[in-house]
Amino acid sequence: MKRIIALIILVIPGVLAAWGIKLMRDMAFGILQSPFNQLWLQFLMGFILFLGGLGFIAGFILHRDRKRNKVQARFKK
């Protein structure tokens, strides 16, 4: 049960990061999505979503590895 919850916790930020990549790609091709009225705003929101999702996943993995003592000395608290 814990693994399923952990998977769900990782899938949601992963989907948000993928949507952020899509928004940035659409801006590069000049495709404006409906909730945004400016291309630069669409790119900025995509970039924020991408960094947020990637940061959450990276933090989750770092926290898990710290608990298991599988990180280098510079990453230990």
Tab-separated table of N, CA and C in Angstrom:
chain	number	residue	atom	x	y	z
A	1	MET	N	0.818	-1.190	0.000
A	1	MET	CA	0.000	0.000	0.000
A	1	MET	C	0.866	1.260	0.000
A	2	LYS	N	1.986	1.232	0.751
A	2	LYS	CA	2.864	2.392	0.805
A	2	LYS	C	3.488	2.681	-0.560
A	3	ARG	N	3.795	1.645	-1.298
A	3	ARG	CA	4.401	1.843	-2.617
A	3	ARG	C	3.425	2.458	-3.600
A	4	ILE	N	2.172	2.088	-3.501
A	4	ILE	CA	1.152	2.668	-4.386
A	4	ILE	C	0.970	4.148	-4.070
A	5	ILE	N	0.946	4.494	-2.796
A	5	ILE	CA	0.815	5.897	-2.408
A	5	ILE	C	2.040	6.687	-2.862
A	6	ALA	N	3.237	6.109	-2.715
A	6	ALA	CA	4.456	6.776	-3.166
A	6	ALA	C	4.432	6.970	-4.685
A	7	LEU	N	3.932	5.993	-5.411
A	7	LEU	CA	3.836	6.117	-6.867
A	7	LEU	C	2.874	7.232	-7.252
A	8	ILE	N	1.748	7.308	-6.579
A	8	ILE	CA	0.777	8.362	-6.865
A	8	ILE	C	1.370	9.732	-6.536
A	9	ILE	N	2.114	9.807	-5.438
A	9	ILE	CA	2.748	11.072	-5.058
A	9	ILE	C	3.759	11.504	-6.114
A	10	LEU	N	4.431	10.574	-6.758
A	10	LEU	CA	5.405	10.919	-7.788
A	10	LEU	C	4.774	11.144	-9.157
A	11	VAL	N	3.639	10.533	-9.430
A	11	VAL	CA	3.015	10.675	-10.744
A	11	VAL	C	2.433	12.074	-10.929
A	12	ILE	N	1.827	12.626	-9.894
A	12	ILE	CA	1.185	13.940	-10.023
A	12	ILE	C	2.198	15.031	-10.392
A	13	PRO	N	3.331	15.179	-9.687
A	13	PRO	CA	4.309	16.182	-10.126
A	13	PRO	C	4.927	15.846	-11.488
A	14	GLY	N	5.031	14.561	-11.801
A	14	GLY	CA	5.545	14.170	-13.115
A	14	GLY	C	4.633	14.620	-14.238
A	15	VAL	N	3.344	14.502	-14.024
A	15	VAL	CA	2.375	14.964	-15.022
A	15	VAL	C	2.433	16.484	-15.146
A	16	LEU	N	2.550	17.175	-14.025
A	16	LEU	CA	2.656	18.635	-14.067
A	16	LEU	C	3.925	19.069	-14.797
A	17	ALA	N	5.037	18.382	-14.578
A	17	ALA	CA	6.281	18.702	-15.279
A	17	ALA	C	6.140	18.445	-16.779
A	18	ALA	N	5.469	17.367	-17.145
A	18	ALA	CA	5.251	17.072	-18.566
A	18	ALA	C	4.359	18.127	-19.207
A	19	TRP	N	3.352	18.582	-18.488
A	19	TRP	CA	2.480	19.640	-19.014
A	19	TRP	C	3.272	20.941	-19.170
A	20	GLY	N	4.188	21.202	-18.248
A	20	GLY	CA	5.052	22.373	-18.361
A	20	GLY	C	5.929	22.312	-19.594
A	21	ILE	N	6.482	21.145	-19.894
A	21	ILE	CA	7.285	20.976	-21.109
A	21	ILE	C	6.424	21.216	-22.338
A	22	LYS	N	5.180	20.727	-22.311
A	22	LYS	CA	4.276	20.922	-23.437
A	22	LYS	C	3.963	22.395	-23.641
A	23	LEU	N	3.746	23.124	-22.546
A	23	LEU	CA	3.465	24.556	-22.665
A	23	LEU	C	4.666	25.299	-23.247
A	24	MET	N	5.863	24.942	-22.822
A	24	MET	CA	7.057	25.595	-23.359
A	24	MET	C	7.254	25.253	-24.835
A	25	ARG	N	6.999	24.003	-25.198
A	25	ARG	CA	7.126	23.603	-26.597
A	25	ARG	C	6.108	24.317	-27.473
A	26	ASP	N	4.869	24.444	-26.977
A	26	ASP	CA	3.841	25.139	-27.739
A	26	ASP	C	4.200	26.607	-27.935
A	27	MET	N	4.834	27.212	-26.955
A	27	MET	CA	5.252	28.600	-27.102
A	27	MET	C	6.317	28.727	-28.182
A	28	ALA	N	7.210	27.762	-28.256
A	28	ALA	CA	8.262	27.806	-29.271
A	28	ALA	C	7.674	27.724	-30.678
A	29	PHE	N	6.548	27.031	-30.838
A	29	PHE	CA	5.905	26.920	-32.139
A	29	PHE	C	4.801	27.957	-32.336
A	30	GLY	N	4.597	28.827	-31.362
A	30	GLY	CA	3.612	29.896	-31.491
A	30	GLY	C	2.179	29.469	-31.286
A	31	ILE	N	1.958	28.390	-30.562
A	31	ILE	CA	0.606	27.907	-30.297
A	31	ILE	C	0.188	28.415	-28.923
A	32	LEU	N	-0.870	29.208	-28.884
A	32	LEU	CA	-1.341	29.786	-27.632
A	32	LEU	C	-2.432	28.903	-27.044
A	33	GLN	N	-2.238	28.477	-25.796
A	33	GLN	CA	-3.228	27.649	-25.107
A	33	GLN	C	-4.295	28.541	-24.479
A	34	SER	N	-5.462	27.986	-24.203
A	34	SER	CA	-6.622	28.780	-23.796
A	34	SER	C	-6.502	29.533	-22.463
A	35	PRO	N	-5.915	29.015	-21.392
A	35	PRO	CA	-5.934	29.823	-20.164
A	35	PRO	C	-4.974	31.016	-20.207
A	36	PHE	N	-4.126	31.124	-21.209
A	36	PHE	CA	-3.127	32.182	-21.273
A	36	PHE	C	-3.456	33.134	-22.423
A	37	ASN	N	-3.122	34.411	-22.232
A	37	ASN	CA	-3.382	35.373	-23.293
A	37	ASN	C	-2.104	35.908	-23.926
A	38	GLN	N	-0.940	35.549	-23.388
A	38	GLN	CA	0.352	35.956	-23.929
A	38	GLN	C	1.264	34.736	-24.013
A	39	LEU	N	2.097	34.688	-25.059
A	39	LEU	CA	3.005	33.562	-25.206
A	39	LEU	C	4.071	33.542	-24.106
A	40	TRP	N	4.567	34.699	-23.718
A	40	TRP	CA	5.603	34.721	-22.684
A	40	TRP	C	5.049	34.242	-21.345
A	41	LEU	N	3.786	34.547	-21.075
A	41	LEU	CA	3.151	34.085	-19.840
A	41	LEU	C	2.990	32.557	-19.860
A	42	GLN	N	2.656	32.029	-21.020
A	42	GLN	CA	2.529	30.580	-21.182
A	42	GLN	C	3.876	29.905	-20.956
A	43	PHE	N	4.945	30.485	-21.514
A	43	PHE	CA	6.274	29.910	-21.316
A	43	PHE	C	6.680	29.970	-19.852
A	44	LEU	N	6.424	31.102	-19.207
A	44	LEU	CA	6.787	31.260	-17.802
A	44	LEU	C	6.062	30.246	-16.924
A	45	MET	N	4.775	30.057	-17.160
A	45	MET	CA	4.016	29.078	-16.377
A	45	MET	C	4.514	27.654	-16.655
A	46	GLY	N	4.843	27.350	-17.898
A	46	GLY	CA	5.394	26.042	-18.225
A	46	GLY	C	6.727	25.798	-17.546
A	47	PHE	N	7.557	26.837	-17.514
A	47	PHE	CA	8.861	26.719	-16.865
A	47	PHE	C	8.710	26.499	-15.361
A	48	ILE	N	7.783	27.226	-14.744
A	48	ILE	CA	7.532	27.063	-13.311
A	48	ILE	C	6.998	25.663	-13.008
A	49	LEU	N	6.071	25.179	-13.832
A	49	LEU	CA	5.534	23.828	-13.624
A	49	LEU	C	6.625	22.778	-13.791
A	50	PHE	N	7.464	22.954	-14.798
A	50	PHE	CA	8.538	22.000	-15.032
A	50	PHE	C	9.514	21.967	-13.864
A	51	LEU	N	9.968	23.148	-13.426
A	51	LEU	CA	10.914	23.182	-12.308
A	51	LEU	C	10.293	22.674	-11.014
A	52	GLY	N	9.034	22.998	-10.782
A	52	GLY	CA	8.366	22.517	-9.578
A	52	GLY	C	8.231	21.008	-9.561
A	53	GLY	N	7.804	20.422	-10.668
A	53	GLY	CA	7.667	18.967	-10.743
A	53	GLY	C	8.997	18.257	-10.631
A	54	LEU	N	9.991	18.763	-11.349
A	54	LEU	CA	11.314	18.159	-11.302
A	54	LEU	C	11.931	18.293	-9.912
A	55	GLY	N	11.769	19.456	-9.297
A	55	GLY	CA	12.306	19.665	-7.951
A	55	GLY	C	11.651	18.764	-6.925
A	56	PHE	N	10.333	18.566	-7.045
A	56	PHE	CA	9.642	17.687	-6.100
A	56	PHE	C	10.124	16.253	-6.232
A	57	ILE	N	10.250	15.772	-7.457
A	57	ILE	CA	10.711	14.399	-7.675
A	57	ILE	C	12.151	14.234	-7.182
A	58	ALA	N	13.010	15.208	-7.469
A	58	ALA	CA	14.407	15.134	-7.028
A	58	ALA	C	14.493	15.159	-5.503
A	59	GLY	N	13.693	16.001	-4.868
A	59	GLY	CA	13.684	16.055	-3.412
A	59	GLY	C	13.172	14.767	-2.788
A	60	PHE	N	12.175	14.178	-3.413
A	60	PHE	CA	11.627	12.916	-2.927
A	60	PHE	C	12.686	11.815	-2.987
A	61	ILE	N	13.402	11.740	-4.099
A	61	ILE	CA	14.438	10.714	-4.257
A	61	ILE	C	15.597	10.965	-3.297
A	62	LEU	N	16.003	12.231	-3.124
A	62	LEU	CA	17.077	12.545	-2.188
A	62	LEU	C	16.682	12.186	-0.756
A	63	HIS	N	15.452	12.495	-0.376
A	63	HIS	CA	14.979	12.154	0.975
A	63	HIS	C	14.987	10.643	1.192
A	64	ARG	N	14.528	9.907	0.193
A	64	ARG	CA	14.506	8.443	0.303
A	64	ARG	C	15.916	7.880	0.422
A	65	ASP	N	16.834	8.406	-0.394
A	65	ASP	CA	18.205	7.900	-0.338
A	65	ASP	C	18.917	8.292	0.948
A	66	ARG	N	18.593	9.453	1.511
A	66	ARG	CA	19.182	9.825	2.804
A	66	ARG	C	18.724	8.872	3.902
A	67	LYS	N	17.461	8.470	3.855
A	67	LYS	CA	16.961	7.533	4.868
A	67	LYS	C	17.676	6.197	4.776
A	68	ARG	N	18.071	5.808	3.590
A	68	ARG	CA	18.722	4.506	3.384
A	68	ARG	C	20.244	4.598	3.397
A	69	ASN	N	20.802	5.760	3.685
A	69	ASN	CA	22.257	5.976	3.711
A	69	ASN	C	22.921	5.631	2.383
A	70	LYS	N	22.334	6.077	1.290
A	70	LYS	CA	22.894	5.798	-0.029
A	70	LYS	C	23.323	7.067	-0.757
A	71	VAL	N	23.659	8.101	0.007
A	71	VAL	CA	24.104	9.345	-0.612
A	71	VAL	C	25.555	9.606	-0.237
A	72	GLN	N	26.196	10.486	-1.018
A	72	GLN	CA	27.568	10.857	-0.719
A	72	GLN	C	27.604	11.700	0.557
A	73	ALA	N	28.790	11.858	1.101
A	73	ALA	CA	28.946	12.570	2.371
A	73	ALA	C	28.481	14.025	2.270
A	74	ARG	N	28.655	14.658	1.119
A	74	ARG	CA	28.282	16.071	1.004
A	74	ARG	C	26.775	16.273	1.004
A	75	PHE	N	25.974	15.238	0.739
A	75	PHE	CA	24.522	15.351	0.742
A	75	PHE	C	23.890	14.934	2.069
A	76	LYS	N	24.691	14.427	2.975
A	76	LYS	CA	24.159	14.041	4.284
A	76	LYS	C	24.002	15.279	5.147
A	77	LYS	N	23.054	15.218	6.056
A	77	LYS	CA	22.830	16.355	6.954
A	77	LYS	C	23.852	16.389	8.060
